[in-house]
PDB file of C-alpha atoms in Angstrom:
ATOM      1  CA  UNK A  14      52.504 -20.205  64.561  1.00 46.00           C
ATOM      2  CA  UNK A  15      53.547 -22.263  67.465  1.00 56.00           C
ATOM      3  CA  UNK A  16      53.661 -25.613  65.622  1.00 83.00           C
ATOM      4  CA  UNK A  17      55.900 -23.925  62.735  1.00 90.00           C
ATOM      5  CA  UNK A  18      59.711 -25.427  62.578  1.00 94.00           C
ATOM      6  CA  UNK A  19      60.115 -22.235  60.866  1.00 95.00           C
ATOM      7  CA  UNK A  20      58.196 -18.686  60.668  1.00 95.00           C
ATOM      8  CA  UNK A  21      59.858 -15.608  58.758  1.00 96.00           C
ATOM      9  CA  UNK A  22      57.886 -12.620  60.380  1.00 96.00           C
ATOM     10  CA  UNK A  23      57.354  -9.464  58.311  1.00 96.00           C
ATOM     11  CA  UNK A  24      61.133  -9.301  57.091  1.00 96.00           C
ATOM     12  CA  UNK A  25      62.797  -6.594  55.291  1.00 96.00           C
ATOM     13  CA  UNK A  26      65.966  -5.859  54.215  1.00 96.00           C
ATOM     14  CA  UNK A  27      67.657  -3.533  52.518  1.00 95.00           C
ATOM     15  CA  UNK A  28      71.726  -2.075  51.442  1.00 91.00           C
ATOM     16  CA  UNK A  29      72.647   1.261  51.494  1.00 91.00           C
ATOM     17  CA  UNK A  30      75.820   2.518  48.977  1.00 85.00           C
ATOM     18  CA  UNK A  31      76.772   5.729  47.507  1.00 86.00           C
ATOM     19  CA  UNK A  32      74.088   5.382  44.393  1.00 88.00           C
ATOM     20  CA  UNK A  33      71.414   4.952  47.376  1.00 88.00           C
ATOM     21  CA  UNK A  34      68.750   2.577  49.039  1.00 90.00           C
ATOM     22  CA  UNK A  35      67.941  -0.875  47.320  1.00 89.00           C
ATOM     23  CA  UNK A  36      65.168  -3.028  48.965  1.00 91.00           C
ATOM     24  CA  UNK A  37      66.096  -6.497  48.361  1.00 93.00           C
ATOM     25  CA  UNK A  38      63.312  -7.740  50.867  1.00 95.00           C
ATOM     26  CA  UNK A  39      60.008  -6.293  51.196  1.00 95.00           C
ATOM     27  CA  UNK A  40      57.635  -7.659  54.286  1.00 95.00           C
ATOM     28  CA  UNK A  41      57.853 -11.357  53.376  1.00 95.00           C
ATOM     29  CA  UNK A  42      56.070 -13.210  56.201  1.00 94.00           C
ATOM     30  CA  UNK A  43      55.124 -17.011  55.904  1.00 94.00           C
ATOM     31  CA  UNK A  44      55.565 -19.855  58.316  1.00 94.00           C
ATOM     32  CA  UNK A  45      56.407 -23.772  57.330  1.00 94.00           C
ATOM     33  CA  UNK A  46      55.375 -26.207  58.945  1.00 92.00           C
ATOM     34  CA  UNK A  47      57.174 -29.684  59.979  1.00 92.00           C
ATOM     35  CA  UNK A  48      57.556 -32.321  56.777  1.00 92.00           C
ATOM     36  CA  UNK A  49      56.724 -29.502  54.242  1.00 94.00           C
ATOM     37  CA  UNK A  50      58.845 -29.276  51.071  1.00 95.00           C
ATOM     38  CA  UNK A  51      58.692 -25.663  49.550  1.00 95.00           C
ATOM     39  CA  UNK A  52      60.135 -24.215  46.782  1.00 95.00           C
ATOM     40  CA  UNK A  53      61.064 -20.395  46.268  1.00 95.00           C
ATOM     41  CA  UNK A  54      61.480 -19.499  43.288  1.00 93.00           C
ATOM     42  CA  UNK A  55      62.039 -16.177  41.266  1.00 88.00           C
ATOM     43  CA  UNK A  56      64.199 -14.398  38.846  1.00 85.00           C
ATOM     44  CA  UNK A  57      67.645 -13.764  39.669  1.00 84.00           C
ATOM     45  CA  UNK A  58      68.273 -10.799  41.792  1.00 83.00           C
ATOM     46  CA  UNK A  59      64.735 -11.300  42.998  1.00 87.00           C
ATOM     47  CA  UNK A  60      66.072 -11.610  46.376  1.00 90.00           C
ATOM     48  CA  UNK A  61      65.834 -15.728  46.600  1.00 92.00           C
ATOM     49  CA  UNK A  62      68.950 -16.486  47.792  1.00 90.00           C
ATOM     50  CA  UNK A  63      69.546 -13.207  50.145  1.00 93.00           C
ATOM     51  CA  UNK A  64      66.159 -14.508  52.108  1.00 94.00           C
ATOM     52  CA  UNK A  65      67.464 -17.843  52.682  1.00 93.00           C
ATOM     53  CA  UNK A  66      71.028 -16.608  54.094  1.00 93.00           C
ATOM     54  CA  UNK A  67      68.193 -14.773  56.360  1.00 95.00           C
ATOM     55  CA  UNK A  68      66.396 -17.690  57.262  1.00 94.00           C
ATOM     56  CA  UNK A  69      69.568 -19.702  58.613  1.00 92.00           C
ATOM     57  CA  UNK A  70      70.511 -17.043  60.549  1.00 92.00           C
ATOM     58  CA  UNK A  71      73.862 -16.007  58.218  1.00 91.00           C
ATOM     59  CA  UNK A  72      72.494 -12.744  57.351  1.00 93.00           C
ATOM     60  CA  UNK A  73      70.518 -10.166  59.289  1.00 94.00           C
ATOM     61  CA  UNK A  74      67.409  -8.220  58.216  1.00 96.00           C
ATOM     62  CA  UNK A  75      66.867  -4.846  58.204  1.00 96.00           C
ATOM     63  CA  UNK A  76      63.369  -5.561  60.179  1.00 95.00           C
ATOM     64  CA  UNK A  77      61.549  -8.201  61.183  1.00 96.00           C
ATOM     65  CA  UNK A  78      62.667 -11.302  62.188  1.00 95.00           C
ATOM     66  CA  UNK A  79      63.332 -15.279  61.619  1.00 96.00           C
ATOM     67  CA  UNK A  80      62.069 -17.856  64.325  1.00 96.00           C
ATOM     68  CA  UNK A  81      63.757 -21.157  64.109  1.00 95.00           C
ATOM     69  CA  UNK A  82      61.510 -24.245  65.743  1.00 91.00           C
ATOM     70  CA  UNK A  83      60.332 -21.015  68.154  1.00 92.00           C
ATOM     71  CA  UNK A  84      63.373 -19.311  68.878  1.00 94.00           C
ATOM     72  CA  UNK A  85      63.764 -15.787  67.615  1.00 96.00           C
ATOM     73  CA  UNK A  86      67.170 -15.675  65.552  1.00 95.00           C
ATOM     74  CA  UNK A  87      68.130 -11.918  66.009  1.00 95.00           C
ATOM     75  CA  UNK A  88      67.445 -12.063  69.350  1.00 95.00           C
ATOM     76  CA  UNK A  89      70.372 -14.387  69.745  1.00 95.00           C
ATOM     77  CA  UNK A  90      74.042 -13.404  69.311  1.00 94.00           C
ATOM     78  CA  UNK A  91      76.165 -15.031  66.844  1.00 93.00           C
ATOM     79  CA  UNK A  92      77.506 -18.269  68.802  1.00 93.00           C
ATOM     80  CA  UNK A  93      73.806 -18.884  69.791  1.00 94.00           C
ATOM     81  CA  UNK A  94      72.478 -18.837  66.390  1.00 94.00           C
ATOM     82  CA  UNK A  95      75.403 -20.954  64.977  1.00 91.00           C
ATOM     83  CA  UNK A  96      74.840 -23.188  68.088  1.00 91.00           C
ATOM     84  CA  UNK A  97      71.020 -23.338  67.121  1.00 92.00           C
ATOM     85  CA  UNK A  98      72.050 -24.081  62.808  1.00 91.00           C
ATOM     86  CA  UNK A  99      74.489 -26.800  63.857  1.00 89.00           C
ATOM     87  CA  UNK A 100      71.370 -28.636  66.056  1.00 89.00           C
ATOM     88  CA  UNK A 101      68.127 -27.853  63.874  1.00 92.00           C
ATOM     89  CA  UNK A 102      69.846 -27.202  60.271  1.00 94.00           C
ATOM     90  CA  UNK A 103      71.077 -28.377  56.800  1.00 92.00           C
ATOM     91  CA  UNK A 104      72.774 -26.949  53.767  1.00 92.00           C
ATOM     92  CA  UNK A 105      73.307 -27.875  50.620  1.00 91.00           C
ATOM     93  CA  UNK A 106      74.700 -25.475  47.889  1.00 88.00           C
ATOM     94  CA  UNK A 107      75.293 -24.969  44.421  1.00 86.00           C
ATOM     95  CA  UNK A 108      78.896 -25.027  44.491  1.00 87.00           C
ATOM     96  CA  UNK A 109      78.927 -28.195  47.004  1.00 89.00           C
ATOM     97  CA  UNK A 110      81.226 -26.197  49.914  1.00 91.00           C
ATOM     98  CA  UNK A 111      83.458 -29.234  50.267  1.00 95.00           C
ATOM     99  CA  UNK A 112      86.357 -28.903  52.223  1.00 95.00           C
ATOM    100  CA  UNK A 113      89.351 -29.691  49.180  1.00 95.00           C
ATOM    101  CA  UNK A 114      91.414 -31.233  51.933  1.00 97.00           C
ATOM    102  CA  UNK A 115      89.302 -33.883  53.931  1.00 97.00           C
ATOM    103  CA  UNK A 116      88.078 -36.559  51.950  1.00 98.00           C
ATOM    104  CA  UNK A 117      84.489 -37.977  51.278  1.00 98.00           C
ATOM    105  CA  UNK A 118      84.661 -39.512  54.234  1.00 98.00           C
ATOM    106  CA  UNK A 119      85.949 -36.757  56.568  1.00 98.00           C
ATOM    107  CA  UNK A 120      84.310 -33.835  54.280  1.00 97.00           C
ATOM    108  CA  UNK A 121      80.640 -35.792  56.330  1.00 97.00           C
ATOM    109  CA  UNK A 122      82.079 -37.057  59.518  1.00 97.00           C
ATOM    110  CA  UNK A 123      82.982 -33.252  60.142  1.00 95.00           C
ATOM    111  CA  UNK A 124      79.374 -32.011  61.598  1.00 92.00           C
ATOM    112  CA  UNK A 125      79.526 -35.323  63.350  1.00 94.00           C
ATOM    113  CA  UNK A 126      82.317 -35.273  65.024  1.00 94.00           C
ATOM    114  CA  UNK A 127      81.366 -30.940  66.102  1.00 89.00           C
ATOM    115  CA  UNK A 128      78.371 -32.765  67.278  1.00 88.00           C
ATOM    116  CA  UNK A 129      80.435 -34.939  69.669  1.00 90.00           C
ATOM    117  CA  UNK A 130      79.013 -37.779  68.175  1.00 92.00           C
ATOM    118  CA  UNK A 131      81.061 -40.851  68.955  1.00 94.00           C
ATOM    119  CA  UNK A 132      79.535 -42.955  66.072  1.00 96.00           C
ATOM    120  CA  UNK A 133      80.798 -39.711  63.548  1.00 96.00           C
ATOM    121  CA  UNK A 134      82.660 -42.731  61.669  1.00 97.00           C
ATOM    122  CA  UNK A 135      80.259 -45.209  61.033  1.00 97.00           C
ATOM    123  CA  UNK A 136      77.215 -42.897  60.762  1.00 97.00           C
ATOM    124  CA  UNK A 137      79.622 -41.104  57.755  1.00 97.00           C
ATOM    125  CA  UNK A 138      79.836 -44.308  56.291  1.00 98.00           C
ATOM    126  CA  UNK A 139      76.569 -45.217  56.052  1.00 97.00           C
ATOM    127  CA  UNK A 140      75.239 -42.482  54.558  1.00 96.00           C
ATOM    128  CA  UNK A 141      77.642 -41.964  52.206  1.00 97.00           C
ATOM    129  CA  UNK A 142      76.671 -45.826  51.528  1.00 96.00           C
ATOM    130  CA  UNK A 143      72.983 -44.297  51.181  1.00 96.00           C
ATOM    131  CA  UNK A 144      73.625 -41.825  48.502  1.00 95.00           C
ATOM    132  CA  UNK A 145      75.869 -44.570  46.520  1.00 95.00           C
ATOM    133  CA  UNK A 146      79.398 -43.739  47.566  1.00 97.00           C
ATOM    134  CA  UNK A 147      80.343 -46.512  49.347  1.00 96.00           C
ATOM    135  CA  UNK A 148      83.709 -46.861  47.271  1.00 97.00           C
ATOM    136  CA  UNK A 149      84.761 -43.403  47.107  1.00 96.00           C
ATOM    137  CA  UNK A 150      84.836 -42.938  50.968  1.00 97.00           C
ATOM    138  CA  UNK A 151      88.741 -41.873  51.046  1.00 97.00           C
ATOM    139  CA  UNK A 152      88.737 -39.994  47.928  1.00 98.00           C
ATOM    140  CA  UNK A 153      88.650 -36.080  47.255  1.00 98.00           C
ATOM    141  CA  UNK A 154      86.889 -33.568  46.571  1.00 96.00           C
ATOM    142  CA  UNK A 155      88.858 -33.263  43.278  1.00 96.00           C
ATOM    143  CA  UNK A 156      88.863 -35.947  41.899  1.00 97.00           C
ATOM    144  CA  UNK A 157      85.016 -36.735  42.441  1.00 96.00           C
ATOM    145  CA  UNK A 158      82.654 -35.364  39.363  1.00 95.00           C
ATOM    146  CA  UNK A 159      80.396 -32.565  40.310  1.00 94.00           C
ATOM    147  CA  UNK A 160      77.528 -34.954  40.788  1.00 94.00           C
ATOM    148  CA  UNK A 161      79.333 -36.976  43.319  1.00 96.00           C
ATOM    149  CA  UNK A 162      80.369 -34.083  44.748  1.00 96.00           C
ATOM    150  CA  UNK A 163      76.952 -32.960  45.418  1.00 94.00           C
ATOM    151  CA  UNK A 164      76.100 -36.179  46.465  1.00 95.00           C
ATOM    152  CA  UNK A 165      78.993 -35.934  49.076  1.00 96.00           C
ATOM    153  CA  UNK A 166      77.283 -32.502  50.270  1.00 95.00           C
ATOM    154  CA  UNK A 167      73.238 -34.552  50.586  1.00 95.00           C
ATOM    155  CA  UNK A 168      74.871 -36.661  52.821  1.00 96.00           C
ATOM    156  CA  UNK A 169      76.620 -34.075  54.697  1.00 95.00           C
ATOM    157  CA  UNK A 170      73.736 -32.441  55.054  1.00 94.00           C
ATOM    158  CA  UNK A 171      71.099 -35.289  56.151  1.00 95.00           C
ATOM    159  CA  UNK A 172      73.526 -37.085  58.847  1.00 95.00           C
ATOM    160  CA  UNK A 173      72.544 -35.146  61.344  1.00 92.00           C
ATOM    161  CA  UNK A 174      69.056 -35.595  60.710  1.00 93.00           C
ATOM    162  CA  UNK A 175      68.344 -32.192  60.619  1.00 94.00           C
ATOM    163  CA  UNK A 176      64.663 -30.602  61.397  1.00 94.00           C
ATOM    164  CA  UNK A 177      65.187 -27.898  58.182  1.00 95.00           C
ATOM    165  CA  UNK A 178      67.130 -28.324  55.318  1.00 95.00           C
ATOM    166  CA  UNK A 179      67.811 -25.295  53.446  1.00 95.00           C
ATOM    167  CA  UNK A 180      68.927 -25.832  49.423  1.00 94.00           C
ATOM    168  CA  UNK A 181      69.868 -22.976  47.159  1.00 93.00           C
ATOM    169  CA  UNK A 182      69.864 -24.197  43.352  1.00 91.00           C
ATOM    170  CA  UNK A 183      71.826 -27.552  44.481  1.00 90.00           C
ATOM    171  CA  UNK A 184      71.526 -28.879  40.590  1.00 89.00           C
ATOM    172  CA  UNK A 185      73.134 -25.193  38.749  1.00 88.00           C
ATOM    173  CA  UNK A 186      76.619 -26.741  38.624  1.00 87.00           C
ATOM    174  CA  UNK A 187      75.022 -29.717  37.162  1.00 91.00           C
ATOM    175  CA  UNK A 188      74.032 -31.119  33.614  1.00 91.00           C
ATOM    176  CA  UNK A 189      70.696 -32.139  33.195  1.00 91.00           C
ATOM    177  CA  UNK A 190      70.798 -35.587  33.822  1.00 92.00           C
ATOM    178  CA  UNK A 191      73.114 -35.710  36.699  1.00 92.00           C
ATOM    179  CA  UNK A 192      70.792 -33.314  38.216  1.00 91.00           C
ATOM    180  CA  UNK A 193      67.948 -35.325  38.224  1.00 92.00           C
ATOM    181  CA  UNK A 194      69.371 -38.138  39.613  1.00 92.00           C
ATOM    182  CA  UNK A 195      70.574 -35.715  42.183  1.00 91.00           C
ATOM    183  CA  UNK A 196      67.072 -34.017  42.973  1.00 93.00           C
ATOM    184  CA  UNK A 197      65.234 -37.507  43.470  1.00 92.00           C
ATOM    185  CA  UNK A 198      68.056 -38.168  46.006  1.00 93.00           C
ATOM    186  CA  UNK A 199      67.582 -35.172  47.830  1.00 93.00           C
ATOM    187  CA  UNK A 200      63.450 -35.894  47.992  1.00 93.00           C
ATOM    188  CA  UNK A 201      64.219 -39.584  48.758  1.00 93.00           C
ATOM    189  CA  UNK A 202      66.155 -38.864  51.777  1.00 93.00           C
ATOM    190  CA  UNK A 203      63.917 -35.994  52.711  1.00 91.00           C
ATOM    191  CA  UNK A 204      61.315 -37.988  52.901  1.00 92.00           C
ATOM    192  CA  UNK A 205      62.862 -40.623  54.455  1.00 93.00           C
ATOM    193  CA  UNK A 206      63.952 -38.612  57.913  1.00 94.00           C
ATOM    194  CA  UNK A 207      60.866 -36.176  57.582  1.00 93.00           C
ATOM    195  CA  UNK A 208      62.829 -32.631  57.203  1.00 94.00           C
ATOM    196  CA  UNK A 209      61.293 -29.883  56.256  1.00 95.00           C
ATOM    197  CA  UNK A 210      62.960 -28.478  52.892  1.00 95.00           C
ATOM    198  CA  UNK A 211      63.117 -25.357  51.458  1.00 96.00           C
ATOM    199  CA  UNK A 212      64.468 -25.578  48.254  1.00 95.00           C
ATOM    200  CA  UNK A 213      65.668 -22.120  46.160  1.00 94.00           C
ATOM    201  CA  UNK A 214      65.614 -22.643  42.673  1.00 90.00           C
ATOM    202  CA  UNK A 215      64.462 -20.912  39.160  1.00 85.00           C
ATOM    203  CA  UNK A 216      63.451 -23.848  37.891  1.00 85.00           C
ATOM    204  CA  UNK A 217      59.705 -24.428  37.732  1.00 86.00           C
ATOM    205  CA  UNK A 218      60.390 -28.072  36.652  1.00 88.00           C
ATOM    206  CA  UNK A 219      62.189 -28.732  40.231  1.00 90.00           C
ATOM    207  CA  UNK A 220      59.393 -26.793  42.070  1.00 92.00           C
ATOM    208  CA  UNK A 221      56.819 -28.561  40.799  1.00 93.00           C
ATOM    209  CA  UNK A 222      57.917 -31.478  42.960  1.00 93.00           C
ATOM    210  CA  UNK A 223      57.593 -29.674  46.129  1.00 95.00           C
ATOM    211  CA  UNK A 224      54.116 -29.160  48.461  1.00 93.00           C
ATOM    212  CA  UNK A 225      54.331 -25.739  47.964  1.00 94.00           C
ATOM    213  CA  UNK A 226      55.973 -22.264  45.782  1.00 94.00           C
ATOM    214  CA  UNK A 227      56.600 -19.541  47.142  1.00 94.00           C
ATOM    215  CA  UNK A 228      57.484 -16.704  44.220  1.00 93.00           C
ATOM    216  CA  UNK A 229      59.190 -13.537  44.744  1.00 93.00           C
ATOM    217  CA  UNK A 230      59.807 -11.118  42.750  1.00 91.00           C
ATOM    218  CA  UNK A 231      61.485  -7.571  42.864  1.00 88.00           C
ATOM    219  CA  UNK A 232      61.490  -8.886  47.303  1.00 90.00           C
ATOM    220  CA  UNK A 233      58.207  -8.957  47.756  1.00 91.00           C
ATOM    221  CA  UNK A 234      55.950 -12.666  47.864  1.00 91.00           C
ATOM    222  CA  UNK A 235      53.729 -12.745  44.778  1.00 85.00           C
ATOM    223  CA  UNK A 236      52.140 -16.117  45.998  1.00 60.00           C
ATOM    224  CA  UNK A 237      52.573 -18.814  48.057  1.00 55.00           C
TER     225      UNK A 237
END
Protein backbone atom coordinates (compact mmCIF):
# COMPACT_ATOMS: atom_id res chain seq x y z
CA UNK A 1 0.00 0.00 0.00
CA UNK A 2 1.75 3.05 -1.18
CA UNK A 3 0.32 5.43 1.46
CA UNK A 4 1.36 2.83 4.34
CA UNK A 5 4.30 4.27 6.82
CA UNK A 6 4.58 0.67 7.37
CA UNK A 7 3.58 -2.73 5.44
CA UNK A 8 4.84 -6.26 6.80
CA UNK A 9 4.48 -8.44 3.56
CA UNK A 10 3.78 -12.17 3.95
CA UNK A 11 6.57 -12.68 6.73
CA UNK A 12 7.81 -15.82 8.12
CA UNK A 13 10.26 -16.81 10.30
CA UNK A 14 11.48 -19.56 11.75
CA UNK A 15 14.87 -21.20 14.13
CA UNK A 16 16.41 -24.22 13.46
CA UNK A 17 18.34 -26.26 16.64
CA UNK A 18 19.21 -29.76 17.26
CA UNK A 19 15.43 -30.73 18.58
CA UNK A 20 14.31 -29.26 15.00
CA UNK A 21 12.21 -26.51 13.12
CA UNK A 22 10.01 -24.01 15.24
CA UNK A 23 7.86 -21.48 13.25
CA UNK A 24 7.66 -18.49 15.32
CA UNK A 25 6.07 -16.46 12.33
CA UNK A 26 3.64 -17.76 9.98
CA UNK A 27 2.64 -15.38 6.76
CA UNK A 28 1.64 -12.32 8.81
CA UNK A 29 0.93 -9.57 6.25
CA UNK A 30 -0.84 -6.21 7.26
CA UNK A 31 0.00 -2.65 6.44
CA UNK A 32 -0.54 0.61 8.92
CA UNK A 33 -1.25 3.44 7.90
CA UNK A 34 0.03 7.10 9.07
CA UNK A 35 -1.61 8.31 12.70
CA UNK A 36 -2.84 4.70 13.44
CA UNK A 37 -2.34 3.33 16.97
CA UNK A 38 -2.37 -0.59 16.95
CA UNK A 39 -2.02 -2.95 19.43
CA UNK A 40 -0.62 -6.64 19.06
CA UNK A 41 -1.38 -8.61 21.39
CA UNK A 42 -1.07 -12.44 22.23
CA UNK A 43 0.13 -14.95 24.66
CA UNK A 44 3.64 -15.11 25.47
CA UNK A 45 5.75 -17.00 23.10
CA UNK A 46 3.09 -16.18 20.56
CA UNK A 47 5.67 -14.54 18.57
CA UNK A 48 4.68 -10.67 19.61
CA UNK A 49 7.77 -9.41 20.41
CA UNK A 50 10.02 -11.51 17.73
CA UNK A 51 7.65 -9.65 14.91
CA UNK A 52 8.33 -6.32 16.16
CA UNK A 53 12.32 -6.80 16.36
CA UNK A 54 11.24 -7.70 12.54
CA UNK A 55 9.45 -4.72 11.88
CA UNK A 56 12.38 -2.24 12.99
CA UNK A 57 14.62 -3.92 11.01
CA UNK A 58 16.74 -5.67 14.20
CA UNK A 59 15.86 -9.05 13.18
CA UNK A 60 15.54 -10.74 9.81
CA UNK A 61 12.77 -13.04 8.53
CA UNK A 62 13.02 -16.17 7.18
CA UNK A 63 10.68 -14.86 4.11
CA UNK A 64 8.97 -12.09 3.26
CA UNK A 65 9.72 -8.81 4.00
CA UNK A 66 9.20 -5.35 6.07
CA UNK A 67 8.74 -1.96 4.10
CA UNK A 68 9.41 1.05 6.17
CA UNK A 69 7.51 4.46 4.75
CA UNK A 70 8.24 2.38 1.17
CA UNK A 71 11.57 1.18 1.52
CA UNK A 72 12.11 -2.54 1.59
CA UNK A 73 14.20 -3.34 4.89
CA UNK A 74 16.04 -6.60 3.77
CA UNK A 75 16.88 -5.19 0.77
CA UNK A 76 19.11 -2.81 2.63
CA UNK A 77 22.33 -3.77 4.46
CA UNK A 78 22.75 -3.16 8.02
CA UNK A 79 24.09 0.62 8.14
CA UNK A 80 21.16 1.46 5.73
CA UNK A 81 18.52 0.06 7.82
CA UNK A 82 20.00 1.55 11.08
CA UNK A 83 20.40 4.80 9.01
CA UNK A 84 16.61 4.45 7.98
CA UNK A 85 15.45 3.49 12.22
CA UNK A 86 17.46 6.48 13.44
CA UNK A 87 15.31 8.93 10.73
CA UNK A 88 11.69 7.26 10.66
CA UNK A 89 11.74 5.32 14.21
CA UNK A 90 11.04 5.10 18.00
CA UNK A 91 11.49 2.66 20.83
CA UNK A 92 10.37 2.31 23.94
CA UNK A 93 10.90 -0.92 26.05
CA UNK A 94 10.00 -2.71 28.99
CA UNK A 95 13.16 -2.52 30.71
CA UNK A 96 13.62 1.37 29.71
CA UNK A 97 17.33 0.73 27.83
CA UNK A 98 18.78 3.73 29.62
CA UNK A 99 22.24 4.28 29.34
CA UNK A 100 23.35 3.92 33.52
CA UNK A 101 26.03 6.47 32.80
CA UNK A 102 24.50 9.62 31.01
CA UNK A 103 21.99 11.28 32.88
CA UNK A 104 18.26 12.21 32.14
CA UNK A 105 19.38 14.78 30.32
CA UNK A 106 22.12 13.18 28.17
CA UNK A 107 20.31 9.55 28.27
CA UNK A 108 17.59 12.04 25.46
CA UNK A 109 19.98 14.48 23.98
CA UNK A 110 21.85 11.25 22.69
CA UNK A 111 19.61 10.55 19.34
CA UNK A 112 19.81 14.29 19.07
CA UNK A 113 22.99 14.98 19.06
CA UNK A 114 23.56 11.37 16.32
CA UNK A 115 21.07 13.42 14.50
CA UNK A 116 23.46 16.41 14.27
CA UNK A 117 20.96 18.41 15.71
CA UNK A 118 22.43 21.60 17.07
CA UNK A 119 19.38 22.38 19.34
CA UNK A 120 20.07 18.45 20.95
CA UNK A 121 20.22 20.56 24.37
CA UNK A 122 17.31 22.53 24.51
CA UNK A 123 15.03 20.20 22.50
CA UNK A 124 16.19 17.45 25.53
CA UNK A 125 15.05 19.85 27.86
CA UNK A 126 11.90 20.49 26.75
CA UNK A 127 10.67 17.35 26.42
CA UNK A 128 11.84 16.04 29.34
CA UNK A 129 9.87 19.30 30.66
CA UNK A 130 6.83 17.65 28.65
CA UNK A 131 6.74 14.35 30.33
CA UNK A 132 7.24 16.18 33.92
CA UNK A 133 10.95 15.93 34.53
CA UNK A 134 11.97 19.20 34.45
CA UNK A 135 13.92 18.83 37.88
CA UNK A 136 15.50 15.61 37.41
CA UNK A 137 17.37 16.68 34.17
CA UNK A 138 21.03 15.84 35.66
CA UNK A 139 20.06 12.91 37.58
CA UNK A 140 20.52 9.04 36.81
CA UNK A 141 19.22 6.40 35.69
CA UNK A 142 19.56 4.91 39.22
CA UNK A 143 18.38 6.85 41.21
CA UNK A 144 15.10 7.66 39.15
CA UNK A 145 11.98 5.14 40.05
CA UNK A 146 11.02 2.86 37.27
CA UNK A 147 8.22 5.15 36.26
CA UNK A 148 10.47 8.05 35.75
CA UNK A 149 12.63 5.97 34.15
CA UNK A 150 10.18 5.09 31.58
CA UNK A 151 9.21 8.44 31.36
CA UNK A 152 12.93 9.31 30.58
CA UNK A 153 12.70 6.56 27.66
CA UNK A 154 8.87 8.45 26.10
CA UNK A 155 10.83 11.30 25.77
CA UNK A 156 13.73 9.70 24.26
CA UNK A 157 11.72 8.25 22.03
CA UNK A 158 9.30 11.21 20.78
CA UNK A 159 12.22 13.99 20.36
CA UNK A 160 12.87 13.14 17.23
CA UNK A 161 9.45 13.20 16.19
CA UNK A 162 9.52 10.01 14.81
CA UNK A 163 6.99 8.73 11.87
CA UNK A 164 6.61 5.01 13.85
CA UNK A 165 6.96 4.35 17.26
CA UNK A 166 7.38 0.86 18.13
CA UNK A 167 6.46 -0.17 22.11
CA UNK A 168 6.90 -3.65 23.47
CA UNK A 169 4.96 -4.00 26.95
CA UNK A 170 6.45 -0.41 28.08
CA UNK A 171 4.20 -0.70 31.52
CA UNK A 172 5.58 -4.76 32.60
CA UNK A 173 8.23 -3.28 34.91
CA UNK A 174 5.56 -1.15 36.28
CA UNK A 175 2.83 -1.26 39.12
CA UNK A 176 -0.48 -0.59 38.17
CA UNK A 177 -0.85 2.83 38.83
CA UNK A 178 2.41 4.13 37.66
CA UNK A 179 1.56 2.44 34.52
CA UNK A 180 -1.34 4.21 33.78
CA UNK A 181 -0.09 7.38 34.26
CA UNK A 182 2.60 6.18 31.98
CA UNK A 183 0.26 4.82 29.08
CA UNK A 184 -1.87 8.17 28.91
CA UNK A 185 1.56 9.85 28.45
CA UNK A 186 2.59 7.78 25.77
CA UNK A 187 -1.09 8.38 23.86
CA UNK A 188 -0.87 12.10 24.81
CA UNK A 189 2.30 12.66 23.07
CA UNK A 190 1.37 10.31 20.29
CA UNK A 191 -1.24 12.14 19.51
CA UNK A 192 0.23 15.22 19.86
CA UNK A 193 3.13 14.74 16.94
CA UNK A 194 0.81 12.27 14.91
CA UNK A 195 3.11 8.92 15.03
CA UNK A 196 1.94 5.97 14.16
CA UNK A 197 2.22 3.43 17.24
CA UNK A 198 2.39 0.00 17.47
CA UNK A 199 2.11 -1.00 20.80
CA UNK A 200 2.98 -4.96 21.96
CA UNK A 201 1.29 -5.83 24.93
CA UNK A 202 -0.89 -8.82 26.65
CA UNK A 203 -2.96 -6.63 28.14
CA UNK A 204 -6.42 -6.27 26.62
CA UNK A 205 -7.08 -3.31 29.02
CA UNK A 206 -4.08 -1.26 27.21
CA UNK A 207 -5.29 -2.43 23.72
CA UNK A 208 -8.47 -1.37 24.07
CA UNK A 209 -7.19 2.19 23.80
CA UNK A 210 -5.69 1.75 20.49
CA UNK A 211 -7.59 2.07 16.74
CA UNK A 212 -6.89 -1.27 16.14
CA UNK A 213 -5.67 -5.27 17.58
CA UNK A 214 -3.95 -7.23 15.90
CA UNK A 215 -3.85 -10.95 17.78
CA UNK A 216 -1.46 -13.61 17.16
CA UNK A 217 -1.28 -16.59 18.29
CA UNK A 218 0.99 -19.77 17.87
CA UNK A 219 2.67 -16.84 14.70
CA UNK A 220 -0.01 -16.70 12.75
CA UNK A 221 -2.73 -13.31 12.77
CA UNK A 222 -6.04 -14.50 14.21
CA UNK A 223 -7.61 -10.96 13.54
CA UNK A 224 -6.90 -7.67 12.96
Amino acid sequence: MSDSIISVEHLFKSVTDSTGTLDILRDIDFALKPKETVAIVGASGSGKSTLLSIMAGLDTPSRGTVRLAGQDLFAMDEDERAGLRAQKVGFVFQSFQLLGNLTALENVMLPLELAGRRDARQAATAMLGRVGLAERLRHYPRVLSGGEQQRVALARAFVLQPALLLADEPTGSLDFATGEKVMALMFALNQEQGTTLVLVTHDRAIASRCSRCITIEAGRVLGS
